[in-house]
PDB file of C-alpha atoms in Angstrom:
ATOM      1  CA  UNK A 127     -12.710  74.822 -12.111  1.00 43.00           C
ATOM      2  CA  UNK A 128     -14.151  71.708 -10.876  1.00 61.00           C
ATOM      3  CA  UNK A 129     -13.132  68.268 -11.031  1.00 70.00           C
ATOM      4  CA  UNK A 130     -13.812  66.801 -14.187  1.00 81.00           C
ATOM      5  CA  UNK A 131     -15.582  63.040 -13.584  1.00 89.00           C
ATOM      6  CA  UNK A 132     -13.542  59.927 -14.950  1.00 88.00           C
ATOM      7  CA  UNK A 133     -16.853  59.314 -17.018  1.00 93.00           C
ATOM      8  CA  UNK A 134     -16.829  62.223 -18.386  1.00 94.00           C
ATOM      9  CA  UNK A 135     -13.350  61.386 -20.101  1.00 93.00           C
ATOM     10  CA  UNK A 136     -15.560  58.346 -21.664  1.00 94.00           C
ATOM     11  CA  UNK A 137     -18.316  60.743 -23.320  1.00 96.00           C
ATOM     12  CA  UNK A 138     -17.454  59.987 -26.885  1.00 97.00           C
ATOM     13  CA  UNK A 139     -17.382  56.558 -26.798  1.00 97.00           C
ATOM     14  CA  UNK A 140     -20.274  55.815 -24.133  1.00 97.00           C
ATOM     15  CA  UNK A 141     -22.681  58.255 -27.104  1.00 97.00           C
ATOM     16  CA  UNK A 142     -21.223  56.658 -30.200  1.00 98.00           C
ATOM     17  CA  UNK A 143     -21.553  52.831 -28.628  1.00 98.00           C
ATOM     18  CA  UNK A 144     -25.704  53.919 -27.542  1.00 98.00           C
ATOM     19  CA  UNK A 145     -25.746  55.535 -30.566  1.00 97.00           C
ATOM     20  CA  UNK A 146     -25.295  51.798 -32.520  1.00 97.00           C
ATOM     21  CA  UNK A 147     -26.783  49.587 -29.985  1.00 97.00           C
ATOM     22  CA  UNK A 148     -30.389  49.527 -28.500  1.00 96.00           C
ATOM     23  CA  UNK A 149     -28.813  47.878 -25.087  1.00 97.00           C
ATOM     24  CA  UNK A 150     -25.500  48.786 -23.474  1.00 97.00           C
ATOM     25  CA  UNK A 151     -23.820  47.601 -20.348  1.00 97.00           C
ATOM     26  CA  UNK A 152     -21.511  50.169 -18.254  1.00 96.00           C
ATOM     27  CA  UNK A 153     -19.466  48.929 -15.349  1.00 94.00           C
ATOM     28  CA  UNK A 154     -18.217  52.298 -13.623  1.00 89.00           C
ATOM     29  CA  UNK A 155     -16.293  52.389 -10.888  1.00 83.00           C
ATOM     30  CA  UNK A 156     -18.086  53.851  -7.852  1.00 83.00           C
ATOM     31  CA  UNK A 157     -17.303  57.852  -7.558  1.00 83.00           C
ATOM     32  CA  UNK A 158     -16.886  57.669 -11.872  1.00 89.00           C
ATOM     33  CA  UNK A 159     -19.911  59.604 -12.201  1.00 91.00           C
ATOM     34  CA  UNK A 160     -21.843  57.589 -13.972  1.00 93.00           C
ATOM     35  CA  UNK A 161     -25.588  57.895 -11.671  1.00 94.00           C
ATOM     36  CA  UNK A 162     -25.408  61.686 -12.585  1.00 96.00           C
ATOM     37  CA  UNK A 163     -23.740  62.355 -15.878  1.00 97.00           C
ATOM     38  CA  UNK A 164     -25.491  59.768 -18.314  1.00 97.00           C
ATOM     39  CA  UNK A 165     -28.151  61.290 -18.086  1.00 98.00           C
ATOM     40  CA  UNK A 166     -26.706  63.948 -18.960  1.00 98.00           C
ATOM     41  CA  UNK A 167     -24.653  63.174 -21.620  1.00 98.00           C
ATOM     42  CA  UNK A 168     -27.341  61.378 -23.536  1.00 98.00           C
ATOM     43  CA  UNK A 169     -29.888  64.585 -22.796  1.00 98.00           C
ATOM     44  CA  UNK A 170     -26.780  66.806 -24.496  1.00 97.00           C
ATOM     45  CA  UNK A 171     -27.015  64.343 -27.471  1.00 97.00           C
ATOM     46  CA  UNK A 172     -30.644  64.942 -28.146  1.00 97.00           C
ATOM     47  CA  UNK A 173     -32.368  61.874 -26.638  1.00 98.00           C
ATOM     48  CA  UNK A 174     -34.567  63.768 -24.483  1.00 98.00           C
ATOM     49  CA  UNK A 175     -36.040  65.254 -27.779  1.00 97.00           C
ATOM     50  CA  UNK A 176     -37.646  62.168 -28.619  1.00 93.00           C
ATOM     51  CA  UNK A 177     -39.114  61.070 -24.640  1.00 97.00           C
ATOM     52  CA  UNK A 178     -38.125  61.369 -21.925  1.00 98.00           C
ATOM     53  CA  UNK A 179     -34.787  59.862 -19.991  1.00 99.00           C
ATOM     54  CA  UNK A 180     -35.477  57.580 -17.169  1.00 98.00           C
ATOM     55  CA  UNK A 181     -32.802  57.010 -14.550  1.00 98.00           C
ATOM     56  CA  UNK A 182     -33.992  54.105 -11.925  1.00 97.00           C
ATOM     57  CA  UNK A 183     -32.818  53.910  -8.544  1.00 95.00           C
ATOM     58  CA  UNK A 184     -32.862  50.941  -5.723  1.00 90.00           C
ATOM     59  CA  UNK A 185     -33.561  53.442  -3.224  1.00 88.00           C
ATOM     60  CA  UNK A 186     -35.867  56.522  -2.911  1.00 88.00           C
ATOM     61  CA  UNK A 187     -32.942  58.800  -1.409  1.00 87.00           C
ATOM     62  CA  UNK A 188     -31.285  58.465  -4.120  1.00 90.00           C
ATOM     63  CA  UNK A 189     -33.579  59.352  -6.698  1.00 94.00           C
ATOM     64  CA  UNK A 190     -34.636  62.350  -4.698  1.00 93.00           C
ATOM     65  CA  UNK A 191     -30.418  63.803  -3.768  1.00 92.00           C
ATOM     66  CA  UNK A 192     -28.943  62.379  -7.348  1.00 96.00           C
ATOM     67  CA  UNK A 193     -32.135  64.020  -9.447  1.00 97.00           C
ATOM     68  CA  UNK A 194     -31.519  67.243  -6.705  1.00 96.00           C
ATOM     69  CA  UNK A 195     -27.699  66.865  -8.137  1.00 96.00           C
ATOM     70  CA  UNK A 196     -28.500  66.659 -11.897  1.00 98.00           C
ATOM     71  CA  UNK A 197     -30.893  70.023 -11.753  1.00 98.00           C
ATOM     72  CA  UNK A 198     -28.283  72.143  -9.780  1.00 97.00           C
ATOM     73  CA  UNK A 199     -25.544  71.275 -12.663  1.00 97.00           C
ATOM     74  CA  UNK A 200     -27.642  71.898 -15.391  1.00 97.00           C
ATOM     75  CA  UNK A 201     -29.482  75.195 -13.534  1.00 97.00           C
ATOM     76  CA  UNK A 202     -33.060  74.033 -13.711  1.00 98.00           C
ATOM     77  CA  UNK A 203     -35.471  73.976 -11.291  1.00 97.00           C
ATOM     78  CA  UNK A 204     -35.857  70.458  -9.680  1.00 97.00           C
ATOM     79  CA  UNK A 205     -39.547  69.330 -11.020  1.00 97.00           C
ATOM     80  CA  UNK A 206     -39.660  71.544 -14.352  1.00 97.00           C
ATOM     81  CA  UNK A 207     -36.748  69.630 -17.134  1.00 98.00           C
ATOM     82  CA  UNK A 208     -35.139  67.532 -14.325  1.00 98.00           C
ATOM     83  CA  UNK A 209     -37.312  65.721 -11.707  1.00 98.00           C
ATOM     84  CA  UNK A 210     -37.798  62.548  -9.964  1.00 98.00           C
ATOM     85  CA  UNK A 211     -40.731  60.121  -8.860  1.00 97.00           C
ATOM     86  CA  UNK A 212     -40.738  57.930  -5.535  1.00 94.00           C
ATOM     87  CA  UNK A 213     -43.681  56.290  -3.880  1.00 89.00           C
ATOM     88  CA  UNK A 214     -46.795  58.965  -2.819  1.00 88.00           C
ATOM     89  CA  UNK A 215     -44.353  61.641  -4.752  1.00 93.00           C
ATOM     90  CA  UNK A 216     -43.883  62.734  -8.053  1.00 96.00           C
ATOM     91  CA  UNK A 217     -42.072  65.717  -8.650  1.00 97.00           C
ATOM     92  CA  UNK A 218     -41.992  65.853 -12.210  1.00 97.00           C
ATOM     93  CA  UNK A 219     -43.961  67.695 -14.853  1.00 97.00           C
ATOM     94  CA  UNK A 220     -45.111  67.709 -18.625  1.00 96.00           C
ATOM     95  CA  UNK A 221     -41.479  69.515 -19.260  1.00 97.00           C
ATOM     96  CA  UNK A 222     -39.550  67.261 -17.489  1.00 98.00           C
ATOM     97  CA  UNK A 223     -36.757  65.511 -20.175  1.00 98.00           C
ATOM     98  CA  UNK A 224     -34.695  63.524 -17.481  1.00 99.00           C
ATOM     99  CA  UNK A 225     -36.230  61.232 -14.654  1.00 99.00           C
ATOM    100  CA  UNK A 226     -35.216  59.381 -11.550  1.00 98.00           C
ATOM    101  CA  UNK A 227     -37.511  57.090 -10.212  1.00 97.00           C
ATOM    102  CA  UNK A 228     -37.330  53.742  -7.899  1.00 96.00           C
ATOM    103  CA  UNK A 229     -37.562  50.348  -9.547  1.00 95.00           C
ATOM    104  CA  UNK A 230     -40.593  49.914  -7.621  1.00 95.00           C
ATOM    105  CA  UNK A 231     -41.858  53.004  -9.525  1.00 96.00           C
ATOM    106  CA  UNK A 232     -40.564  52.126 -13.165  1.00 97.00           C
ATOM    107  CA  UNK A 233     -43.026  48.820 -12.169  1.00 96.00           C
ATOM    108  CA  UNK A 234     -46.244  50.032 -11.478  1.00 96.00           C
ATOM    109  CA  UNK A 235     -45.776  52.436 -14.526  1.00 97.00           C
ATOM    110  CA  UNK A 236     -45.361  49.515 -16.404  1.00 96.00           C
ATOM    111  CA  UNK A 237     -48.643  48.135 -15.222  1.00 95.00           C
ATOM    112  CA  UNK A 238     -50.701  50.710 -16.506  1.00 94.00           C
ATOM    113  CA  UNK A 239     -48.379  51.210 -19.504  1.00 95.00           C
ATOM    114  CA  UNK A 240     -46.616  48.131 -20.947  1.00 95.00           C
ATOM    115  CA  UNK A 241     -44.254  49.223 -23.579  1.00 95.00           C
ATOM    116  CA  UNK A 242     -43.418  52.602 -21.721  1.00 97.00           C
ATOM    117  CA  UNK A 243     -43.460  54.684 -24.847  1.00 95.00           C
ATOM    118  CA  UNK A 244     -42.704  57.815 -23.070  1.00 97.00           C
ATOM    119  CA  UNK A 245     -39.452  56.942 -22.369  1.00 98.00           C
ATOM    120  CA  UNK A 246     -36.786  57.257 -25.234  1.00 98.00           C
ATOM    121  CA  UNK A 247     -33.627  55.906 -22.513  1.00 98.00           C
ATOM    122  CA  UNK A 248     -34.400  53.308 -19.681  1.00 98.00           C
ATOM    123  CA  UNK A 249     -30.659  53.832 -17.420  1.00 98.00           C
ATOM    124  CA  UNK A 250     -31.070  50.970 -14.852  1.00 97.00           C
ATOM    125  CA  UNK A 251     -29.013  52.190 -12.124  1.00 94.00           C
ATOM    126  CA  UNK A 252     -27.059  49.976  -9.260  1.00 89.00           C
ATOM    127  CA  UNK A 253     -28.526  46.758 -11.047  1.00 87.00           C
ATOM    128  CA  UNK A 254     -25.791  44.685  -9.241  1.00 83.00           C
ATOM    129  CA  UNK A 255     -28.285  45.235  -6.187  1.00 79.00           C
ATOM    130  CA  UNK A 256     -30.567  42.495  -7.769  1.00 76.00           C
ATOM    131  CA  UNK A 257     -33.932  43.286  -5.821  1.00 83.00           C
ATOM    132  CA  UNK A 258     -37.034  41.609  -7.086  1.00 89.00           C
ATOM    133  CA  UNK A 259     -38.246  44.445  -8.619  1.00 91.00           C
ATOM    134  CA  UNK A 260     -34.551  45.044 -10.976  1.00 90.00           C
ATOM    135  CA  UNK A 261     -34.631  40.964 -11.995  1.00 92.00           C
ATOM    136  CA  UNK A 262     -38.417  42.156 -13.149  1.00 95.00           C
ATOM    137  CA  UNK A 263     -36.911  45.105 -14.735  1.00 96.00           C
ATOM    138  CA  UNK A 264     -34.146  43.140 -16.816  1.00 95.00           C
ATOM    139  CA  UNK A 265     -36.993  40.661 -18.331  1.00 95.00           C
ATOM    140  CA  UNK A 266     -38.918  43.378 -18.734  1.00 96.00           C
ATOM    141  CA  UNK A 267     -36.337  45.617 -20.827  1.00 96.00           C
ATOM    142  CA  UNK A 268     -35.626  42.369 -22.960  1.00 96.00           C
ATOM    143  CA  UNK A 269     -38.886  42.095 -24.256  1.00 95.00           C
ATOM    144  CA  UNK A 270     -39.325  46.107 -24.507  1.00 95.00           C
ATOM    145  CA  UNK A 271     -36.348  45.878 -26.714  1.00 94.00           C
ATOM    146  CA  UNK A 272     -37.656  43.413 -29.089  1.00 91.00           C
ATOM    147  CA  UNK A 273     -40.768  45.208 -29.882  1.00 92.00           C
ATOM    148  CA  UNK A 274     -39.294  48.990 -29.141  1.00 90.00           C
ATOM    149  CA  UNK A 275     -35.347  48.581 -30.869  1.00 84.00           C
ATOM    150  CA  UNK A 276     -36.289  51.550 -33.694  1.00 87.00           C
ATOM    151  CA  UNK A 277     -36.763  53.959 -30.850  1.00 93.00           C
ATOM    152  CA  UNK A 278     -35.627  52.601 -27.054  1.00 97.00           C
ATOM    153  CA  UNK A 279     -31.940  52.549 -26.002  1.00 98.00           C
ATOM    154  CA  UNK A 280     -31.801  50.784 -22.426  1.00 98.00           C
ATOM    155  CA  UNK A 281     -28.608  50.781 -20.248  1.00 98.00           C
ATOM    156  CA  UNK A 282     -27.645  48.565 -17.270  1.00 96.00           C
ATOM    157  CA  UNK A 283     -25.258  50.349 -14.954  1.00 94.00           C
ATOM    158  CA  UNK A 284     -23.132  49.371 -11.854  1.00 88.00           C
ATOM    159  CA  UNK A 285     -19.898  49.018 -10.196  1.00 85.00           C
ATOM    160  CA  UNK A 286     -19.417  45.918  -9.518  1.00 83.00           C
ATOM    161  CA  UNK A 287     -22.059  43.949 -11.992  1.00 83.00           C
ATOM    162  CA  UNK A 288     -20.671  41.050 -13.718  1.00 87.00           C
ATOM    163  CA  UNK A 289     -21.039  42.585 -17.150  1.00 89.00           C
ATOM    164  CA  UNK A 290     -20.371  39.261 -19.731  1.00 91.00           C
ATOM    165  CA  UNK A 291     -23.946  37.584 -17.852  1.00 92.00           C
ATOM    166  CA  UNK A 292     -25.515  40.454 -18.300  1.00 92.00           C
ATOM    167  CA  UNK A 293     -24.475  40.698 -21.729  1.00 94.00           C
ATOM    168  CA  UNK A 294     -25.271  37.473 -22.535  1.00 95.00           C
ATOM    169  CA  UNK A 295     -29.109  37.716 -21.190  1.00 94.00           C
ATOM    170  CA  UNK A 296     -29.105  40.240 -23.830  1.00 95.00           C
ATOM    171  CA  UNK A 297     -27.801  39.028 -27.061  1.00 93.00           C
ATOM    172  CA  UNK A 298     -24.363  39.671 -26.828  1.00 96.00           C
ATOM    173  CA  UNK A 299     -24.550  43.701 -26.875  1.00 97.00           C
ATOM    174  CA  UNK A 300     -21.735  45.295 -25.473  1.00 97.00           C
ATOM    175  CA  UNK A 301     -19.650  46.385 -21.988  1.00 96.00           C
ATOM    176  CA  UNK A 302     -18.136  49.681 -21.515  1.00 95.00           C
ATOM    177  CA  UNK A 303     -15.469  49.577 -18.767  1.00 92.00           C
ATOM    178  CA  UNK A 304     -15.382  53.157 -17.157  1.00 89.00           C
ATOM    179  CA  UNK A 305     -12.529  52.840 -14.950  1.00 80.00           C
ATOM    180  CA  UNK A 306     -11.221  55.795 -12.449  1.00 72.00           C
ATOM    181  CA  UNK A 307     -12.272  57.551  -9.134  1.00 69.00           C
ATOM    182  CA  UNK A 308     -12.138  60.744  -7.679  1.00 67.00           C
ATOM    183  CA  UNK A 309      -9.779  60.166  -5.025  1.00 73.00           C
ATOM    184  CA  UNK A 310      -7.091  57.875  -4.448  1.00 77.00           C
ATOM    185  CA  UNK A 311      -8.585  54.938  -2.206  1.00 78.00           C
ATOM    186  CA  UNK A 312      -6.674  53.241   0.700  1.00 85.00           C
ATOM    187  CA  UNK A 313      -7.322  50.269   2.226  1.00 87.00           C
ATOM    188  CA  UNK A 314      -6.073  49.389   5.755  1.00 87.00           C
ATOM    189  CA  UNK A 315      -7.530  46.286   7.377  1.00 88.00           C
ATOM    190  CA  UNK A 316      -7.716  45.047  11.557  1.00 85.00           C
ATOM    191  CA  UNK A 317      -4.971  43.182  12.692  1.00 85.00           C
ATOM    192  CA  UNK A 318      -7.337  40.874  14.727  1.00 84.00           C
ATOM    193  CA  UNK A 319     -11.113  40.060  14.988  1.00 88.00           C
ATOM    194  CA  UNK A 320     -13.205  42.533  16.422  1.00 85.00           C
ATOM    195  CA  UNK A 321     -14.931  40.409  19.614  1.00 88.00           C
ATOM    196  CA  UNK A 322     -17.302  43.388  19.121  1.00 91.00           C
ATOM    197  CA  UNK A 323     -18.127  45.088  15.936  1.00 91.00           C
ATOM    198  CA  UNK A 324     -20.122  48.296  17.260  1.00 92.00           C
ATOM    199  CA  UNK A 325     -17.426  48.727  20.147  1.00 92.00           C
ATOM    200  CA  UNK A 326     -14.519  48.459  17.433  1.00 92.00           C
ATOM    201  CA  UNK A 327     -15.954  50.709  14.977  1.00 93.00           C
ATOM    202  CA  UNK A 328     -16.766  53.201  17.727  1.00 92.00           C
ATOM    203  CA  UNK A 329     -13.156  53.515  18.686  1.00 91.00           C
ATOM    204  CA  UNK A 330     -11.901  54.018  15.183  1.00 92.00           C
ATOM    205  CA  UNK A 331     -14.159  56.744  14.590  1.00 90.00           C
ATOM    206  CA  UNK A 332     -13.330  58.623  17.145  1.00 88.00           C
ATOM    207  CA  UNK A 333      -9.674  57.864  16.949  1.00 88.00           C
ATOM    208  CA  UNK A 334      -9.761  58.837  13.202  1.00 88.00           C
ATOM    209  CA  UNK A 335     -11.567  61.929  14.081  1.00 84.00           C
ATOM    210  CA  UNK A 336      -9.171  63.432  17.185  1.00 83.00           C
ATOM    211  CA  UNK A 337      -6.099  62.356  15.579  1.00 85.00           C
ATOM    212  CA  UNK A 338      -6.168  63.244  11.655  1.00 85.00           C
ATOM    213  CA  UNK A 339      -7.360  65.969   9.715  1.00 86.00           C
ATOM    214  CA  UNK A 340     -11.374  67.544   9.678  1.00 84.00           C
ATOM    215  CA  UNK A 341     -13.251  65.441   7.344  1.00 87.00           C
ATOM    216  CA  UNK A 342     -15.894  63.198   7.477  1.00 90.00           C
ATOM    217  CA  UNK A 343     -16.097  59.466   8.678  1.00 92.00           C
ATOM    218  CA  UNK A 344     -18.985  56.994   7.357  1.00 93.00           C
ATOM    219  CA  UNK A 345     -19.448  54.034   9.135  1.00 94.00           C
ATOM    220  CA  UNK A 346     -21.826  50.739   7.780  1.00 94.00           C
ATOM    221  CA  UNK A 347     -23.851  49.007  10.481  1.00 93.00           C
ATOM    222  CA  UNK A 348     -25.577  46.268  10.020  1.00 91.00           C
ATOM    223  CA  UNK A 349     -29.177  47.717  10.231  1.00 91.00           C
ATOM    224  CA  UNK A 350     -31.382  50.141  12.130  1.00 92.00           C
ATOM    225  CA  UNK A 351     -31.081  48.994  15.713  1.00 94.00           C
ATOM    226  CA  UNK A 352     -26.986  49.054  15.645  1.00 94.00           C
ATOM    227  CA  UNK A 353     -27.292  52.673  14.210  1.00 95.00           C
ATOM    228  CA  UNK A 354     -29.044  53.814  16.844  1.00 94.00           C
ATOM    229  CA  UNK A 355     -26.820  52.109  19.418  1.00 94.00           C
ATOM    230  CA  UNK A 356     -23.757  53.617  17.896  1.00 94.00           C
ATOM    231  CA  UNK A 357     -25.076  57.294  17.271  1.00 94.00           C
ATOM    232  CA  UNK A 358     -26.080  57.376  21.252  1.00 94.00           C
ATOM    233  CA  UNK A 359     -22.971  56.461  22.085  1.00 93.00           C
ATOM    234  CA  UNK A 360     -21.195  58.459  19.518  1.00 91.00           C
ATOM    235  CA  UNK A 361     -22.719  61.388  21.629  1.00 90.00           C
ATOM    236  CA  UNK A 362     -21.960  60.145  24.482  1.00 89.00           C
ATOM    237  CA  UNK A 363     -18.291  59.719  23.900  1.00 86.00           C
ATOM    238  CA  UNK A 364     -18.173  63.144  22.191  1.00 83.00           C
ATOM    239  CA  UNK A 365     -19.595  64.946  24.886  1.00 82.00           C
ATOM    240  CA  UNK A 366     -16.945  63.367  27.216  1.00 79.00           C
ATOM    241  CA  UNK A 367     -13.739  64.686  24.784  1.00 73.00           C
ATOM    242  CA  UNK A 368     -11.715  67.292  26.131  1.00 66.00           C
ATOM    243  CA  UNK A 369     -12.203  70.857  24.874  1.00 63.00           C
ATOM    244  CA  UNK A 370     -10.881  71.369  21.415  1.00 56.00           C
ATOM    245  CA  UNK A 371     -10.494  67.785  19.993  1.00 58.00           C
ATOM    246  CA  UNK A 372     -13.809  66.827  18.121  1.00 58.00           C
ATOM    247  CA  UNK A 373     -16.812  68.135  20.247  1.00 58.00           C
ATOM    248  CA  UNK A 374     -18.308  69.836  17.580  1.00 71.00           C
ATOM    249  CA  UNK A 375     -18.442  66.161  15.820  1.00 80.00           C
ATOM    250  CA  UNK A 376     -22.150  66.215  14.348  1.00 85.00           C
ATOM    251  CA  UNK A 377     -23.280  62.348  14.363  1.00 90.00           C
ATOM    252  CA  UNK A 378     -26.148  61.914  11.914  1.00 90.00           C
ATOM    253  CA  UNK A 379     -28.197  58.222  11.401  1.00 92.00           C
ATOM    254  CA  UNK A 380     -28.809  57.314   7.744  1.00 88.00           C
ATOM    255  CA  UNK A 381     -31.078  54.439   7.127  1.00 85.00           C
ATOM    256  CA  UNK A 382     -34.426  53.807   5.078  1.00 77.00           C
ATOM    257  CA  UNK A 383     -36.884  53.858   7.979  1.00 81.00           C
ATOM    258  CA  UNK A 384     -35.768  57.689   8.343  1.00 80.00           C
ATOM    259  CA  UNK A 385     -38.352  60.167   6.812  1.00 77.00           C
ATOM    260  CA  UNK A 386     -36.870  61.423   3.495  1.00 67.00           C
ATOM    261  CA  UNK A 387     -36.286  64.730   4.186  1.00 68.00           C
ATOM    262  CA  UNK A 388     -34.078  63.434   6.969  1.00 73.00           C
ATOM    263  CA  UNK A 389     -32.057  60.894   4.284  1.00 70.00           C
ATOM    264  CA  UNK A 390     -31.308  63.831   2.290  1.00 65.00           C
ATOM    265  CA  UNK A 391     -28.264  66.325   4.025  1.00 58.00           C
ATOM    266  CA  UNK A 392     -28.045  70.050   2.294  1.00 54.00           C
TER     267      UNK A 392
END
């Protein structure tokens, strides 16, 4: 059996508090669950029946690997009841009940179709990223909600979003705290200052990866050009191990200027 998701634990109350509000706020803790079982949930309590359920996401990777994630656990074929929609690609079709799609997306739909009646469930994703385009969404689900409240419910999910503001910008409705992850979380901090960041977070990779058990190490860099720098010498400092320790180590980059089939690892 798998491992249940902390939101899942929360099903009951996340359906009955949509089911009585038109706009709810859900802080989940990251690893909860929350990008790939709402959907979910409120598709199990018949909200797909009446439109469709939209799932926006501040990045196209993940609409494309969290809509990828959603189809496997509910056995459909990605594009047919589950599919998603990024710039120049929309895998979706006239069966498809639960969407992902980038802000940026959700937006130019808009354009072309103000009040978004195809959608029965607007789930804005990551919203503590607060992009342009999800400060546009916000306004724009507060005055979707005032001439749609018989037949839109529109939720604002994150992990860190300060959920009372949010609230406020929209009348009061309510905050659902999912609390819970996976996996128990350490934190151990640097006794001293890195001099140099890239050189400091090299050696901790590879001391985390010769000395404790196989797993996998993922490692924030400031943007593209320090990624590069630090998967070269990743390589280079992996080819140089003795025999046995980690020279099977498989260094991968990860940033948006990638192609998205290289974003996305199977």
């Amino acid at each position: 059996m798998g491992v249940v998701l902390p939101i899942l634990e929360y099903e009951e109350k996340i359906a009955e508090t949509v089911e009585a509000n038109s706009v709810v706020v859900i802080i989940g803790e990251t690893g909860s669950g929350k990008s790939t079982q709402l959907s979910q949930i409120l598709h199990r309590r018949g909200y797909s029946d009446k439109g469709i359920i939209a799932v926006t996401q501040p990045r196209r990777v993940a609409a494309v690997s969290v809509s990828r994630r959603v189809a496997q656990e509910l056995g459909v074929t990605l594009g047919e009841e589950v599919g998603y929609a990024i710039r120049f690609e929309d895998r979706t079709s006239r069966t498809t009940r639960v969407k992902y799609l980038t802000d940026g997306c959700l937006l130019r739909e808009s354009l072309s179709n103000p009040d978004l009646n195809q959608y029965s469930v607007i789930i804005l994703d990551e919203a503590h990223e607060r992009s342009l385009n999800t400060d546009i969404l916000l306004g724009l689900m507060k005055r979707l909600i005032n001439s749609r409240s018989s037949d839109l419910k529109v939720l604002i999910t994150s992990a860190t979003l300060d959920g009372v503001k949010v609230s406020k910008f929209f009348s009061g409705c309510p905050v659902l705290n999912v609390p819970g992850t996976l996996y128990p979380v350490e934190k151990l901090y640097s006794r001293e200052r890195p001099t140099n960041f890239l050189e400091s977070s090299l050696k901790t990779a590879l001391d985390i990866h010769v000395k404790e058990p196989a797993g996998d190490v993922l490692i924030f860099m400031t943007g593209k050009d320090d990624i590069d720098k630090m998967v070269s010498k990743l390589e280079e400092k992996i080819q140089n191990l003795e025999e046995g320790s980690c020279m099977d180590a498989l260094v991968l980059p990860l940033h948006g200027s990638l192609p998205p089939e290289m974003q996305i690892c199977n």
